[in-house]
PDB file of C-alpha atoms in Angstrom:
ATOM      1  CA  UNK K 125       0.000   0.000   0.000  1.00 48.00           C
ATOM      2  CA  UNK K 126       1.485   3.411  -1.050  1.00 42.00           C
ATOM      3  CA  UNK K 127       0.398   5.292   2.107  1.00 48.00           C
ATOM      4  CA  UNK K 128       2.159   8.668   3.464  1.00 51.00           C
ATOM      5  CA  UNK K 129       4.448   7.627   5.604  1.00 71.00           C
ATOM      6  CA  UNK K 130       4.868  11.256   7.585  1.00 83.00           C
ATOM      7  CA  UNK K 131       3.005  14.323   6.821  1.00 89.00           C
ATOM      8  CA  UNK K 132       3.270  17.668   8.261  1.00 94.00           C
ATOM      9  CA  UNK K 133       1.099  20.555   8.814  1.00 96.00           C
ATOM     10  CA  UNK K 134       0.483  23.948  10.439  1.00 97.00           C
ATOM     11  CA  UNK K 135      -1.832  24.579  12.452  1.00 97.00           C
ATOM     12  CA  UNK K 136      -5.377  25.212  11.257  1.00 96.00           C
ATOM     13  CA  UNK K 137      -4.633  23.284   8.211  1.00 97.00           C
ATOM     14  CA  UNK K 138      -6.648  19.682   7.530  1.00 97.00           C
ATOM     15  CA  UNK K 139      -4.434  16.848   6.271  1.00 96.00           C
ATOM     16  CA  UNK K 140      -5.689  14.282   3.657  1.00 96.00           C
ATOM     17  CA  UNK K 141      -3.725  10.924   3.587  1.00 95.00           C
ATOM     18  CA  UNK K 142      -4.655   8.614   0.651  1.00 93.00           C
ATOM     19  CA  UNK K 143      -4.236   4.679  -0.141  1.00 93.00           C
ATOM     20  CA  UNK K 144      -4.138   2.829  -2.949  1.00 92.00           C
ATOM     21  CA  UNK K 145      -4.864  -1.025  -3.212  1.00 92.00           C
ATOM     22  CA  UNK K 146      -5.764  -3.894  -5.432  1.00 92.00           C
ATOM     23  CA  UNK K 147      -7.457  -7.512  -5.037  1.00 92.00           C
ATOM     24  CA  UNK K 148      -7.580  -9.996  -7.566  1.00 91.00           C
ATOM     25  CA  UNK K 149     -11.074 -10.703  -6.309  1.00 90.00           C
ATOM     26  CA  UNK K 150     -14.127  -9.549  -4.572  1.00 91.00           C
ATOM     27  CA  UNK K 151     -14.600  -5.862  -3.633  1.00 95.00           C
ATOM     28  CA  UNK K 152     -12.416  -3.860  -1.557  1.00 96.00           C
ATOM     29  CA  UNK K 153     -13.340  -1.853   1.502  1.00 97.00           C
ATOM     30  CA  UNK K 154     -11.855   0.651   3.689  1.00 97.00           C
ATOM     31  CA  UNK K 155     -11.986   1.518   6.893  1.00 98.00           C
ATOM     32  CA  UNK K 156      -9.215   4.666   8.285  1.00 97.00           C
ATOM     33  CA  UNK K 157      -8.267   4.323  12.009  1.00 98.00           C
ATOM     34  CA  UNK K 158      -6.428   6.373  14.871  1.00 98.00           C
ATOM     35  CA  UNK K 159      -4.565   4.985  17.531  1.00 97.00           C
ATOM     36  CA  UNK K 160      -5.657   6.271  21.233  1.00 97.00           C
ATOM     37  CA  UNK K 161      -3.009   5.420  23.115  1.00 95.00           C
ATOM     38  CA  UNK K 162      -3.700   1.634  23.709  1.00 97.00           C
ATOM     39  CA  UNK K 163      -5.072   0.621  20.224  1.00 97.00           C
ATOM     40  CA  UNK K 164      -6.070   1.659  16.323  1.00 97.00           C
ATOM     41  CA  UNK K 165      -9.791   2.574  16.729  1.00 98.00           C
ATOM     42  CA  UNK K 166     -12.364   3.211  13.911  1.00 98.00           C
ATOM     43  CA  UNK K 167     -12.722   6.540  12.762  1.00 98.00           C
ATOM     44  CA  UNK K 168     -16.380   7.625  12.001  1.00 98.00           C
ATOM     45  CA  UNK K 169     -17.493   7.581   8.166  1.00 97.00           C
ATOM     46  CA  UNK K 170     -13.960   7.312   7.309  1.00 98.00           C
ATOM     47  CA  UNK K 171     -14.312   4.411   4.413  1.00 98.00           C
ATOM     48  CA  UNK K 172     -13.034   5.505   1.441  1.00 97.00           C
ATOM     49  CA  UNK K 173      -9.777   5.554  -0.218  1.00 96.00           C
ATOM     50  CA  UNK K 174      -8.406   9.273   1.327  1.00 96.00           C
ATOM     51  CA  UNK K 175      -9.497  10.371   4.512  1.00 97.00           C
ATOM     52  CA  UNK K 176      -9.218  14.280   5.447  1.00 97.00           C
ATOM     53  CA  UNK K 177      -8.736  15.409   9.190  1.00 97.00           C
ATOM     54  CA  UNK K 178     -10.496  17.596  10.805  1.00 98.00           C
ATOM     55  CA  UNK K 179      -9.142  21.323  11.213  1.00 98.00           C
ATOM     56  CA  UNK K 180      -5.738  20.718  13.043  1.00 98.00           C
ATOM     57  CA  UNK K 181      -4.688  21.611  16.552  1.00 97.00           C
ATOM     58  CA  UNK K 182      -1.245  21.575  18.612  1.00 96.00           C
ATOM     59  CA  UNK K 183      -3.336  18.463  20.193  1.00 96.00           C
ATOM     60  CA  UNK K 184      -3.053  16.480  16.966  1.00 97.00           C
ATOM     61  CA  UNK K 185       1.042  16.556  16.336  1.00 97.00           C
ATOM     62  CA  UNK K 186       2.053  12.795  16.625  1.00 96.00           C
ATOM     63  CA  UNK K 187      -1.345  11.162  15.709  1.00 97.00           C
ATOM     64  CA  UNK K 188      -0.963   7.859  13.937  1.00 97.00           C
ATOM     65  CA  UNK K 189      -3.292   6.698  11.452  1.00 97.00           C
ATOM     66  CA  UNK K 190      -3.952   3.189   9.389  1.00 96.00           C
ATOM     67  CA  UNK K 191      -6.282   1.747   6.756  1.00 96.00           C
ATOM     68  CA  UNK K 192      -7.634  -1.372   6.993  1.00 97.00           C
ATOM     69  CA  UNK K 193      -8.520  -2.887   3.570  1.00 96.00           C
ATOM     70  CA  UNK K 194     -10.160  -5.875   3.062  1.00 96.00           C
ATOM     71  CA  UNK K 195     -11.734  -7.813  -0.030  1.00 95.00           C
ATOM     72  CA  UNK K 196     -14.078 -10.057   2.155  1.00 92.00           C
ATOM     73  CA  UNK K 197     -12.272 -12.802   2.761  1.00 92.00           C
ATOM     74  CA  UNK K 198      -8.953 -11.164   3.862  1.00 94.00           C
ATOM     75  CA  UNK K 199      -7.987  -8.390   5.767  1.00 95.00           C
ATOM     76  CA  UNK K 200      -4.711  -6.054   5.558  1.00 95.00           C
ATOM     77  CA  UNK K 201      -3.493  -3.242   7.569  1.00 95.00           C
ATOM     78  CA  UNK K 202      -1.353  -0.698   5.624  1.00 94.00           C
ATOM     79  CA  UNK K 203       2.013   0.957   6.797  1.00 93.00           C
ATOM     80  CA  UNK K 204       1.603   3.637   9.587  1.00 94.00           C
ATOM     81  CA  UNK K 205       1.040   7.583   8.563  1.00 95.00           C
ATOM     82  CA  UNK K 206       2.513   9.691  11.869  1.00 96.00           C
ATOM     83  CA  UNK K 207       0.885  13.185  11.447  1.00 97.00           C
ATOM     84  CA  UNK K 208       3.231  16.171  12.180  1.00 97.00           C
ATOM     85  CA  UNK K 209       1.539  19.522  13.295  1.00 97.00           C
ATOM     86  CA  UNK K 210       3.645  22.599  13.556  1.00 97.00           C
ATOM     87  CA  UNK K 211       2.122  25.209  15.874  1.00 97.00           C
ATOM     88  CA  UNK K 212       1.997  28.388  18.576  1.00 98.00           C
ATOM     89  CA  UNK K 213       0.096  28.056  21.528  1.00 97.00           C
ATOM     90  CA  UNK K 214       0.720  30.846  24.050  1.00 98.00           C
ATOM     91  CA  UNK K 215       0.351  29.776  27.169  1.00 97.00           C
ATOM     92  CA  UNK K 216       0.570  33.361  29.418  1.00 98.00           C
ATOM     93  CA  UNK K 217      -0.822  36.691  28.354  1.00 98.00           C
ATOM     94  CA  UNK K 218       0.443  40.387  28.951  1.00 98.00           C
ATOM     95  CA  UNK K 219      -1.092  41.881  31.838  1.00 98.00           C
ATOM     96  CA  UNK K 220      -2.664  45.302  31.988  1.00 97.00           C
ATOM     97  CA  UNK K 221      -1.803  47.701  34.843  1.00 97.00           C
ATOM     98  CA  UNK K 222      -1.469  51.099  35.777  1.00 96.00           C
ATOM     99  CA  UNK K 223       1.822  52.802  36.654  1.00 96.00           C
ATOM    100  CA  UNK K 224       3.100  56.050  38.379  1.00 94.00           C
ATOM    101  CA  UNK K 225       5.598  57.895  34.833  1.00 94.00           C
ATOM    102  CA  UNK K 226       9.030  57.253  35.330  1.00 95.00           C
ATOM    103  CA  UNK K 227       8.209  53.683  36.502  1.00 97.00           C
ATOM    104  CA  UNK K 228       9.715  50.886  34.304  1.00 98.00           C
ATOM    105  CA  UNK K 229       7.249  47.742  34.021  1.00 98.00           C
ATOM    106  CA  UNK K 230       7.417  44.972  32.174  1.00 98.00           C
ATOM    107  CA  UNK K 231       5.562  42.866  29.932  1.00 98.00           C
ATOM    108  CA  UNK K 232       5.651  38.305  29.688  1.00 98.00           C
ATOM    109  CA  UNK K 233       4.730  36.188  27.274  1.00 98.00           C
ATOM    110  CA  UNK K 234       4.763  32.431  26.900  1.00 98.00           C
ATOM    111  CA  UNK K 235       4.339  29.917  24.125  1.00 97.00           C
ATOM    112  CA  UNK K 236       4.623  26.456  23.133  1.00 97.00           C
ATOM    113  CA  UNK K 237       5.830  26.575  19.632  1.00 97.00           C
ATOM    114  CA  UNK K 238       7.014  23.570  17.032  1.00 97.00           C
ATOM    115  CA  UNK K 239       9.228  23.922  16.008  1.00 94.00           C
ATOM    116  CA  UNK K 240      11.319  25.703  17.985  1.00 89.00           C
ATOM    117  CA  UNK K 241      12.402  28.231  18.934  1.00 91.00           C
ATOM    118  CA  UNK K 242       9.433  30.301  19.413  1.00 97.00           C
ATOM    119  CA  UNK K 243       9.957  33.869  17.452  1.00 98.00           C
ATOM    120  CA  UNK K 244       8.416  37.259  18.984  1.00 98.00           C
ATOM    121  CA  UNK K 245       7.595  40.606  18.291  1.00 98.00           C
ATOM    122  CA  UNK K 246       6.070  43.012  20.028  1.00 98.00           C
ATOM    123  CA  UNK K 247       3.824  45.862  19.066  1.00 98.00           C
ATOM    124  CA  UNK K 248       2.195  48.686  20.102  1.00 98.00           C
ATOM    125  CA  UNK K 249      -1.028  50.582  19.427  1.00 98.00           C
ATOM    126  CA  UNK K 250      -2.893  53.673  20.401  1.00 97.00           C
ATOM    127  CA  UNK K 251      -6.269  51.715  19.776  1.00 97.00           C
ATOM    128  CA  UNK K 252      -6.158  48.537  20.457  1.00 97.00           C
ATOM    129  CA  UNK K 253      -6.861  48.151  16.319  1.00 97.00           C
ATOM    130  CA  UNK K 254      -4.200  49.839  14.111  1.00 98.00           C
ATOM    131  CA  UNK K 255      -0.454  47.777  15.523  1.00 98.00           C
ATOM    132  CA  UNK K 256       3.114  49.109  14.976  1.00 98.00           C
ATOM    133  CA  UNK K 257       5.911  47.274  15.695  1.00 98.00           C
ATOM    134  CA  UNK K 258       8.739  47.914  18.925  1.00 98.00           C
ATOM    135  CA  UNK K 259      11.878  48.136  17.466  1.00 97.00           C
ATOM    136  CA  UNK K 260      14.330  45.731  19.165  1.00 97.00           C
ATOM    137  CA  UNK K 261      11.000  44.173  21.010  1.00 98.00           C
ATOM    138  CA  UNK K 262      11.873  40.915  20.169  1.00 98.00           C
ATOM    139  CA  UNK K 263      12.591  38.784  23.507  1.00 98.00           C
ATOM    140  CA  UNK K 264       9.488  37.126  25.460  1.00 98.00           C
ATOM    141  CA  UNK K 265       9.553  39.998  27.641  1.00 98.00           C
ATOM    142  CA  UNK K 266       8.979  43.682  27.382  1.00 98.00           C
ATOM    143  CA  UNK K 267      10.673  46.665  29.576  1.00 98.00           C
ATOM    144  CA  UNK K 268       9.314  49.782  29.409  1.00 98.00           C
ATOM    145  CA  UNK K 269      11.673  52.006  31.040  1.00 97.00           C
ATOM    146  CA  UNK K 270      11.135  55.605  32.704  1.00 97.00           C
ATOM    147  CA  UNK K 271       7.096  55.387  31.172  1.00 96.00           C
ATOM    148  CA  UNK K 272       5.677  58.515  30.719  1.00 94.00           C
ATOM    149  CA  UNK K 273       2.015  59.684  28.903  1.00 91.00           C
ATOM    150  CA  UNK K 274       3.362  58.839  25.428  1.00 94.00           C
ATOM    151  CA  UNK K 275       3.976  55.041  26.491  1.00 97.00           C
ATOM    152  CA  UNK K 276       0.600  54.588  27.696  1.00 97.00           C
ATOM    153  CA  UNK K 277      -1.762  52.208  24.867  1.00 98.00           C
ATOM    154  CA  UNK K 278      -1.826  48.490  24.382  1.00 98.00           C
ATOM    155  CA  UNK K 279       0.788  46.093  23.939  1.00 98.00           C
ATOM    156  CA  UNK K 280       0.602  42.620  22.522  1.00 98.00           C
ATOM    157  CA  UNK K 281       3.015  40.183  21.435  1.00 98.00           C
ATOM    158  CA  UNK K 282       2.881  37.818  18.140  1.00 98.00           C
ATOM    159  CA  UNK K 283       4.462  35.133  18.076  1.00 98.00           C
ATOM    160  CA  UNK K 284       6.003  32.359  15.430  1.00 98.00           C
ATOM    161  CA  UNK K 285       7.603  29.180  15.479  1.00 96.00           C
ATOM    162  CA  UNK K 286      11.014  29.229  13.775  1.00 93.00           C
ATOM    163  CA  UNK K 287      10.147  28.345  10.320  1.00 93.00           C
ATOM    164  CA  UNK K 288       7.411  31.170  10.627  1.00 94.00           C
ATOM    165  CA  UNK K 289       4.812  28.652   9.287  1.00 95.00           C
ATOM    166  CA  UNK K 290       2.295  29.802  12.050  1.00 97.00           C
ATOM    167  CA  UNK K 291       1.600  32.997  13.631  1.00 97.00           C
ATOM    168  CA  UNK K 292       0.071  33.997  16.870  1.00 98.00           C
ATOM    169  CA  UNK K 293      -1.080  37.064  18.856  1.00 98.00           C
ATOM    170  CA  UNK K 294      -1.277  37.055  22.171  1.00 98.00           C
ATOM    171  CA  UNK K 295      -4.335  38.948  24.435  1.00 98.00           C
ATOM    172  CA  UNK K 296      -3.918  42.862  24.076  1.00 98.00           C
ATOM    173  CA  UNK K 297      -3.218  44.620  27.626  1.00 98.00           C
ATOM    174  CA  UNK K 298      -3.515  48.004  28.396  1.00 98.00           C
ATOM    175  CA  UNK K 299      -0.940  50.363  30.118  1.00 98.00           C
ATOM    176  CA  UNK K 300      -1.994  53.449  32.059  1.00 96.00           C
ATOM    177  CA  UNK K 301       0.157  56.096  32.881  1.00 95.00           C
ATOM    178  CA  UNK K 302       0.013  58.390  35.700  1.00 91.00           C
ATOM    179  CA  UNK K 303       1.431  61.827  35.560  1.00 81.00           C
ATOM    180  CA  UNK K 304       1.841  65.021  37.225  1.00 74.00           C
ATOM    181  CA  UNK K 305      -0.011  67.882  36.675  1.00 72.00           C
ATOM    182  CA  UNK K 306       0.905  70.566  33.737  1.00 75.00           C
ATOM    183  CA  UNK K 307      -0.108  73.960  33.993  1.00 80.00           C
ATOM    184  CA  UNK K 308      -1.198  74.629  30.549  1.00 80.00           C
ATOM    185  CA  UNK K 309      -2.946  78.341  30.911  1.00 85.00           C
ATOM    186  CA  UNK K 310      -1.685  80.761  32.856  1.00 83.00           C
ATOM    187  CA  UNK K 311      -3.775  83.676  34.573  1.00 83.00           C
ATOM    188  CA  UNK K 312      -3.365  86.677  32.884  1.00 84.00           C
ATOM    189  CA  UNK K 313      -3.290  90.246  34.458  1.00 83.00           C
ATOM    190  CA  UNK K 314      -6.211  92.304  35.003  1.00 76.00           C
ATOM    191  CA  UNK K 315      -7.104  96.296  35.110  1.00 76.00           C
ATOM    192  CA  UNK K 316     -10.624  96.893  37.023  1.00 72.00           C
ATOM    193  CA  UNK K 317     -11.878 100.513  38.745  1.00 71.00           C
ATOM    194  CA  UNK K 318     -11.730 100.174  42.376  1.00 65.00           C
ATOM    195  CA  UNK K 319     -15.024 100.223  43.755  1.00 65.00           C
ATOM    196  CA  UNK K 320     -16.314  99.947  40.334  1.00 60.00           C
ATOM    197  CA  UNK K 321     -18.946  97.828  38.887  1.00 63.00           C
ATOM    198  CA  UNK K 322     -16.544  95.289  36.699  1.00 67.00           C
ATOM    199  CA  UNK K 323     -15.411  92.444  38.207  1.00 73.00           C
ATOM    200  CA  UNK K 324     -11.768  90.842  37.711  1.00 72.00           C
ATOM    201  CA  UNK K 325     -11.762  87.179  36.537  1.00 78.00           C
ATOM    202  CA  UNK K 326      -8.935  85.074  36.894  1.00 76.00           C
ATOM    203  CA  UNK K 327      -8.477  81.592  34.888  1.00 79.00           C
ATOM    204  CA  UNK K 328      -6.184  78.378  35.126  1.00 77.00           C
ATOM    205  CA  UNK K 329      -5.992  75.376  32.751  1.00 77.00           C
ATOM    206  CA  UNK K 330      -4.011  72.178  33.361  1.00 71.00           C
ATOM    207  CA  UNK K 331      -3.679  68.321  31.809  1.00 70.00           C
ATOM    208  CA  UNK K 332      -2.682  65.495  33.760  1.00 65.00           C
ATOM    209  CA  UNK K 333      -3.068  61.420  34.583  1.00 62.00           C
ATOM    210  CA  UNK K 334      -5.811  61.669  36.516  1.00 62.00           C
ATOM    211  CA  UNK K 335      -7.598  64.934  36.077  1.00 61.00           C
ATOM    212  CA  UNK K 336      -6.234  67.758  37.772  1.00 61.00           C
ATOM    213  CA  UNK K 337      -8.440  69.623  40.847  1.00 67.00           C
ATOM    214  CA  UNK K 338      -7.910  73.131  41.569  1.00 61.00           C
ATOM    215  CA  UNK K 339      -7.620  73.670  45.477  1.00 58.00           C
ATOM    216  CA  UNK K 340      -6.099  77.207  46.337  1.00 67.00           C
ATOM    217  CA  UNK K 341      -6.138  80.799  44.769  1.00 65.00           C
ATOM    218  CA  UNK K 342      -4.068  83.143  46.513  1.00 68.00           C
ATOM    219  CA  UNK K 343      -3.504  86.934  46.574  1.00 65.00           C
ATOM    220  CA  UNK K 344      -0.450  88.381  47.921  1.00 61.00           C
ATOM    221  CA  UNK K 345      -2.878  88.721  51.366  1.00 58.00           C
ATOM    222  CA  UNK K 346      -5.090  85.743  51.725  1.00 57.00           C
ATOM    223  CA  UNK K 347      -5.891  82.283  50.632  1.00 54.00           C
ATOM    224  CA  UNK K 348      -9.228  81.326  48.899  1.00 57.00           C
ATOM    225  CA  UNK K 349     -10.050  77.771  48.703  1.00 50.00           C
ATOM    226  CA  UNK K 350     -12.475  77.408  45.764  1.00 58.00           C
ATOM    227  CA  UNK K 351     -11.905  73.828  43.769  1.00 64.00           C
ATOM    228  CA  UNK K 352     -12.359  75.871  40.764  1.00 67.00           C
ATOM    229  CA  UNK K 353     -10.399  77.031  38.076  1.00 61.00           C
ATOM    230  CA  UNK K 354     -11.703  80.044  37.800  1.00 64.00           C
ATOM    231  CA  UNK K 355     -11.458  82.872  40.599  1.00 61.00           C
ATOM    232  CA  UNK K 356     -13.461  85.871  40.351  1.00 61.00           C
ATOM    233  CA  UNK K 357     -13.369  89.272  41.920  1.00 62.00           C
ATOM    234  CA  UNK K 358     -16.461  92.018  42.255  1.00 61.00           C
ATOM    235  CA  UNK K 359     -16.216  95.178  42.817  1.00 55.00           C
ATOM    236  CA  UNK K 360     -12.911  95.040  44.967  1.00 55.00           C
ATOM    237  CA  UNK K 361     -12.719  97.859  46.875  1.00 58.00           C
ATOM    238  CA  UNK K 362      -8.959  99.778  46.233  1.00 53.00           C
ATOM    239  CA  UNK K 363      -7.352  97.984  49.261  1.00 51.00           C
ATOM    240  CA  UNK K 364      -8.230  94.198  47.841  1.00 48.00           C
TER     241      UNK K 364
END
């Protein structure tokens, strides 16, 4: 019997081995089987002269497959077709976190890959949709050193098996950056009447990781606590 002695796939891939046989009488059967650790058992509706796997998995490397032929009055087993499955299966995911800037965290991945070695690259994106690549990223882990707001997005990590026959992407995980508040707008000076009827109105902007509150405004004679970022003055008399 001319059966496939090895065949090898990637991952997702189905596999088709095929037989051919003759008889000098009667009519030949078929009947494709799998061994299960102990024995070659019957695979379902599998009784023709190719039979096609099913989608592949990592699970399936190593399977072993036969055909049984027979004519009806004798039975044959053909040579033994080992299926070889090359694949990534990542076994740990990136974790998301939040960090203080100037803090250096870093990012694991792990995978079961054949063949080896396993192959990564990690990338980065500002929407968890459009992916760039890190340069030099290309270890299982990744170090993000003194963070600040332009670090923070997702990370992920693909990974390949050596040949680069499959390709996988690990889970996405999200890194948020704290940071200090910027003063962004300063207040500007004002010219009012004394004991007039305009008011002065003072102003503050600011950005930061979480938002910023506003807590004090000051004059060069008292303290007002407002929580606002605006401060604003009527009719100050000419000693305010």
């Amino acid at each position: 019997f001319p059966v496939t002695i090895v065949r090898t796939k990637n991952e997702g891939e189905t596999c088709t081995f095929t037989i051919t046989a003759t008889t000098s009488s009667g009519t030949l059967t078929y009947q494709w089987k799998k061994w299960n650790g102990s024995s070659y058992a019957d695979i379902g509706g599998a009784t023709s002269t190719s039979y096609t796997t099913p989608t592949l998995t990592a699970s399936d490397d190593g399977n072993l497959y036969i055909c049984t032929v027979s004519n009806g009055t004798s039975t044959l087993d053909s040579s033994v077709a080992t299926l070889t499955v090359h694949y990534v299966t990542i076994t740990d995911h990136p974790d998301a976190g939040s960090f203080n800037a100037g803090d250096s965290p870093t990012l694991g991945v792990a995978a079961t890959v054949k063949p080896t070695s396993a192959l990564y690259q990690w990338q980065y994106s500002n929407n968890d949709s459009s992916w760039v690549d890190e340069g030099g990223a290309t270890s299982s882990t990744l170090t993000l050193s003194n963070i600040n707001s332009a670090d923070e997005g997702y990370y992920r990590c693909r990974v390949r098996n050596n040949n680069s026959s499959v390709t996988e992407f690990s889970n996405s995980a999200y890194i948020q950056v704290y940071y200090a508040a910027v003063i962004t707008s300063q207040p500007t000076n004002q010219t009012v009447t004394a004991n007039g009827t305009n008011d002065a109105t003072f102003s503050i902007s600011a950005n930061g990781k979480s938002t910023p509150t506003y807590r004090d405004w000051e004059t060069d004679r008292k303290s007002t606590r407002l929580n606002s970022s605006h401060l604003k003055l009527s009719r100050m008399p000419s000693s305010a």
